[in-house]
Coordinates of C-alpha atoms and ligand atoms in Angstrom, one line a residue:
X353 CA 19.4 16.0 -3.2
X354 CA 19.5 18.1 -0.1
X355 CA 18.9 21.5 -2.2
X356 CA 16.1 20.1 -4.3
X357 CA 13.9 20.7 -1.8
X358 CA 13.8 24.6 -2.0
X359 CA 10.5 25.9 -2.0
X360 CA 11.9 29.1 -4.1
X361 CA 12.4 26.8 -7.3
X362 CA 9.8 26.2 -9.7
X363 CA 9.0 22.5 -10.3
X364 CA 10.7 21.3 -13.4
X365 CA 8.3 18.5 -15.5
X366 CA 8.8 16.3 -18.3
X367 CA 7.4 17.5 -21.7
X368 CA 6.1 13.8 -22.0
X369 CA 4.5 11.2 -19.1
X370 CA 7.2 8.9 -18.6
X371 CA 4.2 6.3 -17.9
X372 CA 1.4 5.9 -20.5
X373 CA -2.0 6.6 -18.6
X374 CA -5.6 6.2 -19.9
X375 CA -7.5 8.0 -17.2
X376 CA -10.5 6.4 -17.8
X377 CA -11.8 3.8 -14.4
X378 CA -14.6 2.3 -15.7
X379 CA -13.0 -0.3 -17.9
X380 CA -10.3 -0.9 -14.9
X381 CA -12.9 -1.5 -12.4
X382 CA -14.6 -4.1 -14.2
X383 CA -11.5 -5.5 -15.1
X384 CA -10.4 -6.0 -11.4
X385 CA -14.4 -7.4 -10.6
X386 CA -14.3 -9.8 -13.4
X387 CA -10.6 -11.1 -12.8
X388 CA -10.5 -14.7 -12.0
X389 CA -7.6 -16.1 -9.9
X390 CA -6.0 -19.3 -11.5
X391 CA -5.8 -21.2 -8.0
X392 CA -8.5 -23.6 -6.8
X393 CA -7.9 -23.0 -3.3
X394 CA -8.5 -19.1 -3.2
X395 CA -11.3 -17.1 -4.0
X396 CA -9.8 -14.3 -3.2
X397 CA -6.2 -13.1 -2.9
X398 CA -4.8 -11.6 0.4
X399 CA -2.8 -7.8 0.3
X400 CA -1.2 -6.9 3.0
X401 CA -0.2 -3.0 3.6
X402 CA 2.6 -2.0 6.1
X403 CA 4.7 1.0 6.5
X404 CA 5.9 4.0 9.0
X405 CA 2.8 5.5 11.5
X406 CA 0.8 7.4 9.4
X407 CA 1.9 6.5 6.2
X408 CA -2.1 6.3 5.0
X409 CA -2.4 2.5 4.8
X410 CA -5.5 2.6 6.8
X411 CA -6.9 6.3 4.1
X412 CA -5.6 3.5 1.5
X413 CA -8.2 0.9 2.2
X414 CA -10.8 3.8 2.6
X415 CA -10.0 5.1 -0.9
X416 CA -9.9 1.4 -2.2
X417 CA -13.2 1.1 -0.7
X418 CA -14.6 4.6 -2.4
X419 CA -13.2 3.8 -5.3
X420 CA -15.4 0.7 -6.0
X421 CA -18.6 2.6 -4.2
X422 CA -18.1 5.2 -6.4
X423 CA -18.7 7.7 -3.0
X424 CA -16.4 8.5 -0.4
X425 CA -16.8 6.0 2.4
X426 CA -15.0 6.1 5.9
X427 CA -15.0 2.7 7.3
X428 CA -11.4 1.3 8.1
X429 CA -10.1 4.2 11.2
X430 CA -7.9 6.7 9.7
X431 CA -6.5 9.5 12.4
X432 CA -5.4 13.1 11.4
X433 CA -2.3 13.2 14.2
X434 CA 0.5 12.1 13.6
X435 CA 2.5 10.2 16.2
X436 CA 1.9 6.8 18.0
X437 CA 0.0 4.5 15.6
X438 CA -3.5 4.1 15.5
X439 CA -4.3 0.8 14.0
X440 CA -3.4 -1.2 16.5
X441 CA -5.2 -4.9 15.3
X442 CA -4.5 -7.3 12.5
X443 CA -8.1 -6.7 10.6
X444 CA -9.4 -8.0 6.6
X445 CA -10.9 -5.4 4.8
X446 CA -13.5 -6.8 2.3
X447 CA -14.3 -4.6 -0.5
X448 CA -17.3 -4.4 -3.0
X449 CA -18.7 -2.1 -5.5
X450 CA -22.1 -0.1 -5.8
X451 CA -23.7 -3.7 -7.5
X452 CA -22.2 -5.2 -3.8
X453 CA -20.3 -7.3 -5.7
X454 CA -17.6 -8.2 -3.7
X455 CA -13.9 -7.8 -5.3
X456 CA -11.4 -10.9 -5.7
X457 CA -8.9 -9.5 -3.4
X458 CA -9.1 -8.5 0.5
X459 CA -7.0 -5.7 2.3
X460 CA -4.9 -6.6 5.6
X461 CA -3.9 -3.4 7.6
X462 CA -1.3 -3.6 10.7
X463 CA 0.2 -1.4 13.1
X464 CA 2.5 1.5 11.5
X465 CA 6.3 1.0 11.9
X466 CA 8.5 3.2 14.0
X467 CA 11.9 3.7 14.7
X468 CA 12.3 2.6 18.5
X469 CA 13.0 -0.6 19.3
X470 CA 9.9 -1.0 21.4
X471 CA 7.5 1.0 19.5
X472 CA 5.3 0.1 16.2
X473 CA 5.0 -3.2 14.9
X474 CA 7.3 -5.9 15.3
X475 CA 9.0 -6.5 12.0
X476 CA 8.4 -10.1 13.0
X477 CA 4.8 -9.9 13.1
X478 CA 4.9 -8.7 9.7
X479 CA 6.7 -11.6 8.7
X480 CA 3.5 -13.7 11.0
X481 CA 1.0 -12.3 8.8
X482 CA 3.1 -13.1 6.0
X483 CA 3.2 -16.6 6.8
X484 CA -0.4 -16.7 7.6
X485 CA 0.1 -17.4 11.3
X486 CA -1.7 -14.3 12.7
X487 CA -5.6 -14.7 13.5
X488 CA -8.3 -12.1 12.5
X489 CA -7.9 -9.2 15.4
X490 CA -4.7 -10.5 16.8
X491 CA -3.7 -7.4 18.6
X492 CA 0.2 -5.8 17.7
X493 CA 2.2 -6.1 20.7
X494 CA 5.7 -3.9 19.6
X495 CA 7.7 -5.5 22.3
X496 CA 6.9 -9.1 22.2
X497 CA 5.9 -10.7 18.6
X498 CA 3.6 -13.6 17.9
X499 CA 5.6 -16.9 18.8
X500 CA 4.5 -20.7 18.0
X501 CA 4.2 -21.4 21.9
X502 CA 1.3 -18.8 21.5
X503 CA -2.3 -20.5 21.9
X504 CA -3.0 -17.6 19.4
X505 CA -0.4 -18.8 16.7
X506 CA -2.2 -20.5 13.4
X507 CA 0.4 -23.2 12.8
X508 CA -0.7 -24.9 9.5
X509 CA -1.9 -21.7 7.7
X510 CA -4.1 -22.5 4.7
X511 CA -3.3 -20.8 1.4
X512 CA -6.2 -17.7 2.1
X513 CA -4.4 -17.4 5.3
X514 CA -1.0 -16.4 4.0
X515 CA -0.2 -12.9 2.2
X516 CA -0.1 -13.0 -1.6
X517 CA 1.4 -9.4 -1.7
X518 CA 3.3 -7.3 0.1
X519 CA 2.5 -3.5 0.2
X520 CA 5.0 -1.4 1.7
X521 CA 3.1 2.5 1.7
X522 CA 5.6 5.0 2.0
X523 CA 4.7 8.9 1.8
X524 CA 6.0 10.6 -1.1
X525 CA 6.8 13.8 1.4
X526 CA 8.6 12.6 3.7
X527 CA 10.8 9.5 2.5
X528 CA 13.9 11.8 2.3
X529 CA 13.6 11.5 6.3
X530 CA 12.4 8.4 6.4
X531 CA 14.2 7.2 9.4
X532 CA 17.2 4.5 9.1
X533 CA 15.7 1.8 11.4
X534 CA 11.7 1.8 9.5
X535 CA 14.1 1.2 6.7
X536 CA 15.4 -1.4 8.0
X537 CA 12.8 -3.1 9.4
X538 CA 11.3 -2.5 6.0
X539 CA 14.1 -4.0 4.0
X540 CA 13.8 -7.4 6.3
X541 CA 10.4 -7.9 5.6
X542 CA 10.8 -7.6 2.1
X543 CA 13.4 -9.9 2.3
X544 CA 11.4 -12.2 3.6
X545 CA 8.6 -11.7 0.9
X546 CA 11.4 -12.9 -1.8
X547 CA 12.5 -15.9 -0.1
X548 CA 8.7 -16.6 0.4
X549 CA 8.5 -15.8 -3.3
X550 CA 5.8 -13.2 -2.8
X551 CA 5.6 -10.7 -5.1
X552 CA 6.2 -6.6 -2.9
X553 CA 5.2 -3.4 -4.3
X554 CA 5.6 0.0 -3.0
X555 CA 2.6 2.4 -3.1
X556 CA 3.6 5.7 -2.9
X557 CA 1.4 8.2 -0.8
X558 CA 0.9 11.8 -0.6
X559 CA 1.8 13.0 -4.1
X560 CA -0.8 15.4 -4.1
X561 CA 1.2 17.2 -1.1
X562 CA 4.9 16.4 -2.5
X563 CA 4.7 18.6 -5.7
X564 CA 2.7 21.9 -6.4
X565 CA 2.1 20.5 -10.1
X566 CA 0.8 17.4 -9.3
X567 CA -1.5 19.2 -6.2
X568 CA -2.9 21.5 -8.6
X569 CA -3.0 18.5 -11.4
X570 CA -3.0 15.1 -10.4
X571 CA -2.9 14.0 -14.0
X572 CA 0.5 15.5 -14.2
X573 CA 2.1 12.9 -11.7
X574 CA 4.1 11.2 -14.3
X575 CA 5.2 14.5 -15.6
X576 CA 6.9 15.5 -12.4
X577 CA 10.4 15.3 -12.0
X578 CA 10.0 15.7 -8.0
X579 CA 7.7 12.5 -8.3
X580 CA 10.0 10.3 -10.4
X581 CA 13.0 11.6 -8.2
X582 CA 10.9 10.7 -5.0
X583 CA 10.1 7.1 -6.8
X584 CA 13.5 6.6 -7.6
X585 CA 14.4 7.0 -3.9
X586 CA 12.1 4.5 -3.3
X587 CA 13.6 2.4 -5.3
X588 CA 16.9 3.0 -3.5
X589 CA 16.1 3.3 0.0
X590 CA 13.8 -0.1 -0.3
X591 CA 15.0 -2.3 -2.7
X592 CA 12.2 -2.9 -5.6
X593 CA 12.5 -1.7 -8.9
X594 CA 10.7 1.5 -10.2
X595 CA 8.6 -0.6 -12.1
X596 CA 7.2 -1.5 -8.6
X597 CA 6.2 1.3 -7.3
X598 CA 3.2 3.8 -7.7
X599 CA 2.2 7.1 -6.6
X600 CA -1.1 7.5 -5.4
X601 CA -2.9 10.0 -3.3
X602 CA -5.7 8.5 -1.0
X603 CA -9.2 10.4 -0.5
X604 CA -8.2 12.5 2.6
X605 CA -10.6 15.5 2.4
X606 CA -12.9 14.9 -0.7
X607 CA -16.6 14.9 -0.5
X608 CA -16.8 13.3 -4.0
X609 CA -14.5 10.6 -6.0
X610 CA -12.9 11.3 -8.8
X611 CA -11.6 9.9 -12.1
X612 CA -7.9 11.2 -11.6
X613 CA -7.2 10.1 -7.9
X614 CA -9.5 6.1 -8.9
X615 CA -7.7 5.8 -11.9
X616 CA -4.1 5.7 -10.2
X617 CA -5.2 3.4 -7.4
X618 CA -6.5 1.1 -9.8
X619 CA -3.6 1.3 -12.1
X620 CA -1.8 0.0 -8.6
X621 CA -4.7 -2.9 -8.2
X622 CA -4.5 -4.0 -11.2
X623 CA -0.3 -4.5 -11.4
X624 CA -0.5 -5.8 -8.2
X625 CA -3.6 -8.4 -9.0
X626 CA -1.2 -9.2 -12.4
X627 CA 1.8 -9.8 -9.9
X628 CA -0.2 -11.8 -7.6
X629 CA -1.5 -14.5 -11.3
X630 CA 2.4 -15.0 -11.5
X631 CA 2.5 -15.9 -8.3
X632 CA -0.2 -18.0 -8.0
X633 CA 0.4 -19.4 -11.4
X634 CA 3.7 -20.6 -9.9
X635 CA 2.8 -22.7 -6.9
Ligands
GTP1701 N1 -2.4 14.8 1.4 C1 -2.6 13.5 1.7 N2 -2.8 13.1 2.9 C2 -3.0 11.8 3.1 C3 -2.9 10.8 2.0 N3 -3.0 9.6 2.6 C4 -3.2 9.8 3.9 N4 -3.2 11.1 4.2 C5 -3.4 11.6 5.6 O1 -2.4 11.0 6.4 C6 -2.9 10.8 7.7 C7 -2.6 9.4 8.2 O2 -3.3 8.4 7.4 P1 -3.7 7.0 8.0 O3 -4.3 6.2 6.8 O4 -4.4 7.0 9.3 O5 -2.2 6.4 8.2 P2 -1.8 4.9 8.6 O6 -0.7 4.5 7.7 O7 -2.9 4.0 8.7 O8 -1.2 5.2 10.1 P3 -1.2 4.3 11.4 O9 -2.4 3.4 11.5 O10 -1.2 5.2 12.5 O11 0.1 3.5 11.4 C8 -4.4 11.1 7.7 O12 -4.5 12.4 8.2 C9 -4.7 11.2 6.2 O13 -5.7 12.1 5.9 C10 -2.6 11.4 0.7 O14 -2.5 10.6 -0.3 N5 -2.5 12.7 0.6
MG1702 MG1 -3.8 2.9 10.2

């Protein structure tokens, strides 16, 4: 859709959300505390969040963290250039709410992917973490992956080692140029989430700078055409189905949360914490 992107047209919505929303986060918050996992070896359930440099994986887990504070709260490094990528270790993000109770799920972030050969994460380490072979801080080397020989390799990985869902975070603005190779990599790792059986869901960043409607109206995201067309390319650039996928825009320069921007990254939490019971419920 090469012309769709003129700045000249005015954005064209739906008269009707195509996705039912209840913007109200209270009852999704304690929803998500209270949610038991139906495994007796985990307490909590592992996410793992990859994508191209400066996607907002690392703003993700911020917002996550906000979200549950209730305040904004800058803990996991985010950086404001663009270029090589900044999280550069393999790190667990624990998060609680303003009672400090702590949630049943944890947040991996890794190295952003990029389209040289020898820069960004390895797909392959991906696919470590998957597996639950890569230690707490292992640090991202793009041109040589974790092997087995390596003294740092976890060979029998326990069940709260491995990855119980895949989180590929792709910005809303710019997956049109999304280069070929991230793609790629992208496609192999979700490959390798199916075969594992784990379920993979696409968060969709940066809404808030894709459309003018939804900027000026986050509440309007499901009312967008330039959303759903964006979500829909998703879909075909990365393989999952729409109904795996959701926009989102992180807390980048708020001073305050808010009900709008909480109640879509829980809306994301909570599909992926239902994923994660079939899952679970199947192993
Ligand atoms: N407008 C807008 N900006 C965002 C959003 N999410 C992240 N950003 C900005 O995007 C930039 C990169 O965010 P990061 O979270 O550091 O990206 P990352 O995916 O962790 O990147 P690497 O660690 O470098 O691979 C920051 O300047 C954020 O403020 C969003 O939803 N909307
Ligand atoms: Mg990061």
């Amino acid at each position: 859709m090469g012309g769709g992107e003129s700045k000249q047209e005015p954005p064209k919505d739906f008269e009707q959300p195509w996705r039912n929303i209840v913007w109200n986060s209270k009852a999704l918050k304690s929803e998500l505390s209270e949610f038991q996992l139906n495994h007796p070896d985990i307490s909590q359930f592992r996410i793992l969040l990859h994508g191209p440099v400066g996607a907002g994986k690392t703003c993700f887990i911020n917002s996550v963290k906000s979200v549950f504070k209730g305040r904004i709260v800058v803990r996991a490094d985010e950086e404001t250039s663009a270029g090589k990528s900044f999280t550069k270790t393999y790190k667990t993000y624990q998060i609680t709410d303003n009672q400090s109770v702590t949630l049943p799920f944890v947040l991996n972030d890794v190295m952003g992917l990029e389209d040289r050969e020898e820069d960004g994460i390895h797909p392959n380490d991906i696919i470590n973490a998957l597996r639950g072979h890569l230690k707490e801080g292992y640090k991202f080397n793009p041109v040589s992956p974790l092997t087995d020989a390596d003294p740092e390799y976890i060979h029998n990985p326990s069940l709260s080692d491995k990855v119980h869902c895949l989180v590929s975070v792709v910005p809303a603005n710019s997956i049109s140029r999304m280069n070929r190779d991230v793609i790629q990599k992208m496609k192999t790792v979700r490959q390798e989430a199916l075969k594992l059986g784990i379920p993979h869901v696409v968060l969709m960043t940066k809404v808030d700078a894709t459309c003018p409607l939804v900027e000026k109206d986050l509440a309007e995201v499901y009312k967008s055409r330039k959303i759903k067309e964006k979500m829909e390319e998703c879909s075909h650039r990365l393989g999952p189905p729409l109904k795996c996928i959701f926009p989102v825009s992180n807390y980048h320069e708020e001073i305050e949360t808010n009900e709008k921007k909480d109640v879509l990254i829980l809306i994301a939490l909570k599909a992926i914490t239902g994923f994660v019971d079939d899952y679970l419920g199947n192993i």
